[in-house]
PDB file of C-alpha atoms in Angstrom:
ATOM      1  CA  MET A   1       6.378   3.337   8.785  1.00 97.00           C
ATOM      2  CA  ASN A   2       4.830   3.191  12.266  1.00 97.00           C
ATOM      3  CA  GLN A   3       7.588   5.413  13.627  1.00 97.00           C
ATOM      4  CA  LEU A   4       7.161   7.866  10.785  1.00 98.00           C
ATOM      5  CA  ALA A   5       3.409   7.955  11.403  1.00 98.00           C
ATOM      6  CA  GLU A   6       3.991   8.795  15.051  1.00 98.00           C
ATOM      7  CA  ARG A   7       6.585  11.451  14.233  1.00 98.00           C
ATOM      8  CA  VAL A   8       4.365  13.416  11.851  1.00 98.00           C
ATOM      9  CA  ALA A   9       0.963  12.848  13.476  1.00 98.00           C
ATOM     10  CA  ALA A  10       1.207  16.061  15.486  1.00 97.00           C
ATOM     11  CA  ARG A  11       1.650  17.987  12.242  1.00 97.00           C
ATOM     12  CA  ASP A  12      -1.767  16.896  11.001  1.00 98.00           C
ATOM     13  CA  VAL A  13      -0.512  13.995   8.902  1.00 98.00           C
ATOM     14  CA  ALA A  14      -2.645  10.865   9.012  1.00 98.00           C
ATOM     15  CA  SER A  15      -1.211   7.449   8.213  1.00 98.00           C
ATOM     16  CA  VAL A  16      -3.335   4.443   7.287  1.00 98.00           C
ATOM     17  CA  PHE A  17      -2.761   0.950   5.957  1.00 98.00           C
ATOM     18  CA  VAL A  18      -5.098  -0.356   3.251  1.00 98.00           C
ATOM     19  CA  TYR A  19      -5.343  -4.148   3.323  1.00 98.00           C
ATOM     20  CA  THR A  20      -5.277  -5.620  -0.184  1.00 98.00           C
ATOM     21  CA  TYR A  21      -4.726  -9.176  -1.457  1.00 98.00           C
ATOM     22  CA  GLU A  22      -2.244 -11.762  -0.236  1.00 98.00           C
ATOM     23  CA  ALA A  23       0.748 -11.270  -2.494  1.00 98.00           C
ATOM     24  CA  HIS A  24       2.376 -14.494  -1.304  1.00 98.00           C
ATOM     25  CA  PRO A  25      -0.385 -16.849  -0.222  1.00 98.00           C
ATOM     26  CA  GLY A  26       0.757 -19.824   1.817  1.00 98.00           C
ATOM     27  CA  GLU A  27      -0.518 -22.580   4.043  1.00 98.00           C
ATOM     28  CA  HIS A  28      -0.941 -20.232   7.026  1.00 97.00           C
ATOM     29  CA  TYR A  29      -2.261 -17.245   5.075  1.00 98.00           C
ATOM     30  CA  PRO A  30      -3.950 -18.570   1.936  1.00 98.00           C
ATOM     31  CA  HIS A  31      -5.532 -16.489  -0.802  1.00 98.00           C
ATOM     32  CA  LEU A  32      -8.583 -14.520   0.280  1.00 98.00           C
ATOM     33  CA  THR A  33     -12.060 -15.858  -0.398  1.00 97.00           C
ATOM     34  CA  SER A  34     -14.174 -13.794   2.004  1.00 97.00           C
ATOM     35  CA  MET A  35     -14.216 -10.501   3.875  1.00 98.00           C
ATOM     36  CA  GLU A  36     -14.352 -12.423   7.155  1.00 98.00           C
ATOM     37  CA  GLN A  37     -11.029 -14.032   6.284  1.00 98.00           C
ATOM     38  CA  LYS A  38      -9.668 -10.642   5.206  1.00 98.00           C
ATOM     39  CA  TYR A  39     -10.583  -9.205   8.621  1.00 98.00           C
ATOM     40  CA  ARG A  40      -8.721 -12.084  10.313  1.00 98.00           C
ATOM     41  CA  HIS A  41      -5.587 -11.562   8.244  1.00 98.00           C
ATOM     42  CA  ALA A  42      -5.738  -7.806   8.845  1.00 98.00           C
ATOM     43  CA  ALA A  43      -6.051  -8.401  12.590  1.00 98.00           C
ATOM     44  CA  ASP A  44      -2.902 -10.515  12.441  1.00 98.00           C
ATOM     45  CA  LEU A  45      -1.145  -7.711  10.584  1.00 97.00           C
ATOM     46  CA  ARG A  46      -1.955  -5.550  13.585  1.00 98.00           C
ATOM     47  CA  ASP A  47      -1.348  -8.119  16.314  1.00 98.00           C
ATOM     48  CA  ARG A  48       1.542 -10.188  14.937  1.00 96.00           C
ATOM     49  CA  LEU A  49       3.391  -7.685  12.773  1.00 96.00           C
ATOM     50  CA  GLY A  50       2.645  -4.689  14.970  1.00 97.00           C
ATOM     51  CA  VAL A  51       1.091  -2.297  12.484  1.00 97.00           C
ATOM     52  CA  THR A  52      -0.178   0.471  14.747  1.00 97.00           C
ATOM     53  CA  ARG A  53      -1.692   2.674  12.045  1.00 98.00           C
ATOM     54  CA  PRO A  54      -5.421   2.346  11.374  1.00 98.00           C
ATOM     55  CA  ILE A  55      -6.006  -0.587   9.030  1.00 98.00           C
ATOM     56  CA  LEU A  56      -8.705  -0.154   6.384  1.00 98.00           C
ATOM     57  CA  LEU A  57      -9.859  -3.125   4.331  1.00 98.00           C
ATOM     58  CA  ASP A  58     -10.340  -2.760   0.617  1.00 98.00           C
ATOM     59  CA  ALA A  59     -13.238  -4.618  -1.007  1.00 98.00           C
ATOM     60  CA  LEU A  60     -12.592  -8.293  -1.683  1.00 98.00           C
ATOM     61  CA  ASP A  61     -12.210  -7.553  -5.397  1.00 98.00           C
ATOM     62  CA  GLY A  62      -9.556  -4.921  -4.634  1.00 98.00           C
ATOM     63  CA  ALA A  63     -11.486  -2.096  -6.276  1.00 98.00           C
ATOM     64  CA  CYS A  64      -9.441   0.633  -4.582  1.00 98.00           C
ATOM     65  CA  HIS A  65      -6.129  -1.206  -4.844  1.00 98.00           C
ATOM     66  CA  ARG A  66      -6.644  -1.968  -8.538  1.00 98.00           C
ATOM     67  CA  ALA A  67      -7.556   1.636  -9.315  1.00 98.00           C
ATOM     68  CA  TYR A  68      -4.255   2.777  -7.840  1.00 98.00           C
ATOM     69  CA  GLY A  69      -2.061   0.315  -9.695  1.00 98.00           C
ATOM     70  CA  SER A  70      -2.400  -2.822  -7.529  1.00 98.00           C
ATOM     71  CA  MET A  71       1.254  -3.060  -6.562  1.00 98.00           C
ATOM     72  CA  PRO A  72       1.721  -5.388  -3.580  1.00 97.00           C
ATOM     73  CA  ASN A  73       3.266  -2.834  -1.214  1.00 97.00           C
ATOM     74  CA  MET A  74       3.010   0.720  -2.485  1.00 98.00           C
ATOM     75  CA  THR A  75       2.536   4.069  -0.769  1.00 98.00           C
ATOM     76  CA  TRP A  76       0.665   7.193  -1.785  1.00 98.00           C
ATOM     77  CA  ILE A  77       0.425  10.593  -0.107  1.00 98.00           C
ATOM     78  CA  PHE A  78      -2.736  12.667  -0.551  1.00 98.00           C
ATOM     79  CA  ALA A  79      -3.329  16.331   0.165  1.00 98.00           C
ATOM     80  CA  ARG A  80      -6.540  17.263   1.952  1.00 97.00           C
ATOM     81  CA  SER A  81      -8.067  18.166  -1.419  1.00 97.00           C
ATOM     82  CA  GLY A  82      -7.780  14.539  -2.568  1.00 97.00           C
ATOM     83  CA  ILE A  83      -4.910  15.294  -4.906  1.00 97.00           C
ATOM     84  CA  PRO A  84      -2.204  12.643  -4.806  1.00 98.00           C
ATOM     85  CA  ILE A  85       1.184  14.321  -4.408  1.00 98.00           C
ATOM     86  CA  TYR A  86       3.484  11.294  -4.022  1.00 98.00           C
ATOM     87  CA  LYS A  87       3.302   7.705  -5.162  1.00 98.00           C
ATOM     88  CA  SER A  88       5.858   4.945  -4.974  1.00 98.00           C
ATOM     89  CA  ASP A  89       5.604   1.450  -6.366  1.00 98.00           C
ATOM     90  CA  TRP A  90       7.330   0.102  -3.262  1.00 97.00           C
ATOM     91  CA  THR A  91       7.051   1.259   0.341  1.00 97.00           C
ATOM     92  CA  ASP A  92      10.237   2.577   1.855  1.00 97.00           C
ATOM     93  CA  ALA A  93      10.031   4.585   5.055  1.00 97.00           C
ATOM     94  CA  HIS A  94      13.058   6.731   4.152  1.00 97.00           C
ATOM     95  CA  SER A  95      11.500   7.697   0.840  1.00 98.00           C
ATOM     96  CA  VAL A  96       8.122   8.464   2.401  1.00 98.00           C
ATOM     97  CA  ALA A  97       9.762  10.444   5.219  1.00 98.00           C
ATOM     98  CA  ASN A  98      11.740  12.450   2.702  1.00 98.00           C
ATOM     99  CA  ALA A  99       8.562  13.244   0.808  1.00 98.00           C
ATOM    100  CA  ILE A 100       6.325  14.120   3.746  1.00 98.00           C
ATOM    101  CA  ASP A 101       9.002  16.325   5.312  1.00 98.00           C
ATOM    102  CA  TYR A 102       9.239  18.179   2.013  1.00 98.00           C
ATOM    103  CA  PHE A 103       5.458  18.658   1.848  1.00 98.00           C
ATOM    104  CA  LEU A 104       5.300  19.827   5.436  1.00 98.00           C
ATOM    105  CA  ASP A 105       7.946  22.389   4.553  1.00 98.00           C
ATOM    106  CA  VAL A 106       5.802  23.455   1.595  1.00 98.00           C
ATOM    107  CA  SER A 107       2.907  24.019   3.993  1.00 97.00           C
ATOM    108  CA  GLU A 108       5.149  26.116   6.207  1.00 97.00           C
ATOM    109  CA  ARG A 109       6.337  28.173   3.257  1.00 98.00           C
ATOM    110  CA  ARG A 110       2.734  28.796   2.239  1.00 96.00           C
ATOM    111  CA  ARG A 111       1.929  29.937   5.760  1.00 96.00           C
ATOM    112  CA  ASN A 112       4.801  32.376   5.337  1.00 98.00           C
ATOM    113  CA  ARG A 113       3.032  33.691   2.233  1.00 98.00           C
ATOM    114  CA  GLU A 114       5.499  32.365  -0.316  1.00 98.00           C
ATOM    115  CA  ARG A 115       3.876  32.037  -3.730  1.00 97.00           C
ATOM    116  CA  LEU A 116       4.383  28.433  -4.778  1.00 97.00           C
ATOM    117  CA  ALA A 117       3.401  26.601  -7.950  1.00 96.00           C
ATOM    118  CA  PRO A 118       3.495  22.821  -8.347  1.00 95.00           C
ATOM    119  CA  PHE A 119       5.653  21.089 -10.908  1.00 96.00           C
ATOM    120  CA  ARG A 120       6.269  17.460 -11.756  1.00 94.00           C
ATOM    121  CA  VAL A 121       9.437  15.600 -10.863  1.00 95.00           C
ATOM    122  CA  GLU A 122      10.470  11.979 -11.346  1.00 94.00           C
ATOM    123  CA  ARG A 123      13.336  10.263  -9.595  1.00 95.00           C
ATOM    124  CA  LEU A 124      14.463   6.822  -8.543  1.00 97.00           C
ATOM    125  CA  ASP A 125      14.693   6.187  -4.823  1.00 97.00           C
ATOM    126  CA  TYR A 126      16.680   3.335  -3.306  1.00 97.00           C
ATOM    127  CA  ARG A 127      15.737   0.882  -0.604  1.00 95.00           C
ATOM    128  CA  ASN A 128      17.591  -1.734   1.394  1.00 93.00           C
ATOM    129  CA  GLN A 129      17.136  -5.273   0.141  1.00 91.00           C
ATOM    130  CA  ASP A 130      16.909  -7.337   3.301  1.00 91.00           C
ATOM    131  CA  ARG A 131      16.567 -10.848   1.924  1.00 91.00           C
ATOM    132  CA  VAL A 132      16.618 -12.430   5.387  1.00 93.00           C
ATOM    133  CA  ALA A 133      13.687 -10.358   6.615  1.00 92.00           C
ATOM    134  CA  PHE A 134      11.852 -10.880   3.342  1.00 94.00           C
ATOM    135  CA  TYR A 135      12.135 -14.659   3.570  1.00 95.00           C
ATOM    136  CA  GLN A 136      11.080 -14.532   7.215  1.00 95.00           C
ATOM    137  CA  GLY A 137       7.937 -12.834   5.995  1.00 95.00           C
ATOM    138  CA  LEU A 138       7.351 -15.525   3.396  1.00 97.00           C
ATOM    139  CA  GLU A 139       7.862 -18.218   6.051  1.00 97.00           C
ATOM    140  CA  ARG A 140       5.124 -16.653   8.141  1.00 96.00           C
ATOM    141  CA  SER A 141       2.789 -17.275   5.225  1.00 97.00           C
ATOM    142  CA  GLY A 142       4.015 -20.847   4.871  1.00 97.00           C
ATOM    143  CA  PRO A 143       6.476 -23.076   2.961  1.00 97.00           C
ATOM    144  CA  LYS A 144       4.385 -22.785  -0.182  1.00 98.00           C
ATOM    145  CA  ALA A 145       5.016 -19.041  -0.284  1.00 98.00           C
ATOM    146  CA  VAL A 146       8.766 -19.593   0.096  1.00 97.00           C
ATOM    147  CA  ASP A 147       8.902 -22.269  -2.596  1.00 97.00           C
ATOM    148  CA  GLU A 148       6.870 -20.229  -5.066  1.00 97.00           C
ATOM    149  CA  PHE A 149       9.012 -17.137  -4.621  1.00 97.00           C
ATOM    150  CA  ARG A 150      12.222 -19.155  -5.032  1.00 95.00           C
ATOM    151  CA  ALA A 151      10.806 -20.704  -8.187  1.00 96.00           C
ATOM    152  CA  GLU A 152       9.929 -17.283  -9.607  1.00 95.00           C
ATOM    153  CA  PHE A 153      13.164 -15.572  -8.562  1.00 92.00           C
ATOM    154  CA  PRO A 154      15.976 -18.123  -8.196  1.00 89.00           C
ATOM    155  CA  GLU A 155      19.053 -16.748  -6.423  1.00 79.00           C
TER     156      GLU A 155
ATOM    157  CA  MET B   1     -14.523 -10.823 -16.791  1.00 85.00           C
ATOM    158  CA  THR B   2     -17.262 -11.933 -14.424  1.00 93.00           C
ATOM    159  CA  ASP B   3     -17.303 -10.849 -10.799  1.00 93.00           C
ATOM    160  CA  ASP B   4     -16.360 -14.358  -9.688  1.00 94.00           C
ATOM    161  CA  GLU B   5     -13.500 -14.509 -12.148  1.00 95.00           C
ATOM    162  CA  LEU B   6     -12.238 -11.105 -11.011  1.00 96.00           C
ATOM    163  CA  LEU B   7     -12.320 -12.209  -7.379  1.00 96.00           C
ATOM    164  CA  ARG B   8     -10.411 -15.380  -8.238  1.00 96.00           C
ATOM    165  CA  ARG B   9      -7.823 -13.678 -10.396  1.00 97.00           C
ATOM    166  CA  TYR B  10      -7.237 -10.777  -8.012  1.00 98.00           C
ATOM    167  CA  ASN B  11      -7.000 -13.062  -4.988  1.00 98.00           C
ATOM    168  CA  TYR B  12      -4.720 -15.539  -6.744  1.00 98.00           C
ATOM    169  CA  ASP B  13      -3.827 -18.727  -4.943  1.00 97.00           C
ATOM    170  CA  ALA B  14      -0.246 -19.098  -6.102  1.00 97.00           C
ATOM    171  CA  PHE B  15       2.624 -16.666  -6.672  1.00 98.00           C
ATOM    172  CA  VAL B  16       3.358 -17.502 -10.284  1.00 97.00           C
ATOM    173  CA  LYS B  17       4.029 -14.946 -12.983  1.00 97.00           C
ATOM    174  CA  ALA B  18       0.786 -15.559 -14.854  1.00 97.00           C
ATOM    175  CA  ASN B  19      -1.073 -14.660 -11.659  1.00 98.00           C
ATOM    176  CA  TRP B  20       0.855 -11.713 -10.243  1.00 97.00           C
ATOM    177  CA  GLN B  21       2.225  -9.935 -13.279  1.00 97.00           C
ATOM    178  CA  PRO B  22      -1.153  -8.729 -14.652  1.00 97.00           C
ATOM    179  CA  TRP B  23      -1.647  -6.722 -11.455  1.00 97.00           C
ATOM    180  CA  MET B  24       1.597  -4.768 -11.736  1.00 98.00           C
ATOM    181  CA  GLN B  25      -0.166  -1.683 -13.114  1.00 98.00           C
ATOM    182  CA  PHE B  26       1.667   1.167 -11.420  1.00 98.00           C
ATOM    183  CA  ASP B  27       2.424   2.867 -14.737  1.00 97.00           C
ATOM    184  CA  ALA B  28      -1.320   3.055 -15.405  1.00 97.00           C
ATOM    185  CA  SER B  29      -2.160   4.433 -11.964  1.00 98.00           C
ATOM    186  CA  PRO B  30      -3.723   7.884 -11.472  1.00 98.00           C
ATOM    187  CA  PRO B  31      -1.379  10.795 -12.121  1.00 97.00           C
ATOM    188  CA  LEU B  32      -0.111  13.078  -9.414  1.00 97.00           C
ATOM    189  CA  GLY B  33      -1.703  16.506  -9.264  1.00 96.00           C
ATOM    190  CA  ALA B  34      -5.187  15.503 -10.434  1.00 96.00           C
ATOM    191  CA  ALA B  35      -8.249  14.446  -8.497  1.00 96.00           C
ATOM    192  CA  ALA B  36      -7.972  10.789  -7.517  1.00 97.00           C
ATOM    193  CA  PRO B  37     -10.732   8.167  -7.433  1.00 98.00           C
ATOM    194  CA  ASP B  38     -12.615   7.485  -4.230  1.00 98.00           C
ATOM    195  CA  PHE B  39     -13.627   4.102  -2.835  1.00 98.00           C
ATOM    196  CA  PRO B  40     -15.341   2.664   0.215  1.00 98.00           C
ATOM    197  CA  LEU B  41     -13.088   1.077   2.809  1.00 98.00           C
ATOM    198  CA  TRP B  42     -13.835  -0.977   5.900  1.00 98.00           C
ATOM    199  CA  PRO B  43     -11.882  -0.125   9.083  1.00 98.00           C
ATOM    200  CA  LEU B  44     -10.588  -3.127  10.977  1.00 98.00           C
ATOM    201  CA  ALA B  45     -11.998  -1.437  14.058  1.00 93.00           C
ATOM    202  CA  GLY B  46     -15.472  -1.626  12.517  1.00 96.00           C
ATOM    203  CA  GLY B  47     -17.813   0.450  10.395  1.00 97.00           C
ATOM    204  CA  THR B  48     -17.386   1.839   6.919  1.00 98.00           C
ATOM    205  CA  THR B  49     -15.517   4.822   5.560  1.00 98.00           C
ATOM    206  CA  THR B  50     -14.170   6.119   2.273  1.00 98.00           C
ATOM    207  CA  LEU B  51     -10.741   7.031   1.069  1.00 98.00           C
ATOM    208  CA  SER B  52     -11.931  10.609   0.583  1.00 98.00           C
ATOM    209  CA  ALA B  53     -13.190  10.788   4.169  1.00 98.00           C
ATOM    210  CA  VAL B  54      -9.707   9.806   5.279  1.00 98.00           C
ATOM    211  CA  TRP B  55      -7.746  12.195   3.097  1.00 98.00           C
ATOM    212  CA  SER B  56     -10.088  15.147   3.709  1.00 98.00           C
ATOM    213  CA  ALA B  57      -9.622  15.004   7.481  1.00 98.00           C
ATOM    214  CA  HIS B  58      -5.940  15.955   7.516  1.00 98.00           C
ATOM    215  CA  THR B  59      -3.447  18.224   5.797  1.00 98.00           C
ATOM    216  CA  TYR B  60      -1.734  15.142   4.379  1.00 98.00           C
ATOM    217  CA  THR B  61      -2.518  11.438   4.478  1.00 98.00           C
ATOM    218  CA  ILE B  62       0.000   8.653   3.951  1.00 98.00           C
ATOM    219  CA  VAL B  63      -1.654   5.534   2.544  1.00 98.00           C
ATOM    220  CA  GLU B  64       0.303   2.296   2.505  1.00 98.00           C
ATOM    221  CA  PHE B  65      -1.213  -0.578   0.520  1.00 98.00           C
ATOM    222  CA  GLY B  66      -0.250  -4.114   1.481  1.00 98.00           C
ATOM    223  CA  SER B  67      -1.111  -7.279   3.336  1.00 98.00           C
ATOM    224  CA  PHE B  68       0.224  -9.790   5.843  1.00 96.00           C
ATOM    225  CA  THR B  69       2.057 -11.619   3.084  1.00 95.00           C
TER     226      THR B  69
END
């Protein structure tokens, strides 16, 4: 997602990360109880996981996150008007890239005076399931996070 | 639900179905193509902003929601 953000930034596409709740709280990154703690976790997202996009913290009660469906790692794309034009219940850089490239092409077509009307489309996108990387992420949170996930989703 | 209860339930302390499943509300999220709700947000770099201030500053804005865990 960082690479995608850098690729499209020059075409007036902003990319931000909204910090929500801890989906897999563990010994090292327990559930959130204060904004101060949320700032610390968000700083580690930047410094340890290398998120280079601007990080914006949601309120501690997740008001923004909850209003948008409160999925643990979802992505939305907004037009300047505030109209959401893409939403996915899981973040996948290929899917987001496919979408933003399409919308940038729409902008180009409008500049070329094509008359365009929106319509709705639904489709399923597909992402890689990298279990090794996923469990490495859980381990960063702590053994508790690993054990709880294994208990919920036994292999 | 009281504010304290909301805070506790949203920021659950264990990944068990009774805790995480109630928040899987993507199907009830705002529809595409209609004005979306706005909220205050706090940049890690400091200060305060809003989601609308972010999306109104660029042709398109990609917003990823997530956390360290």
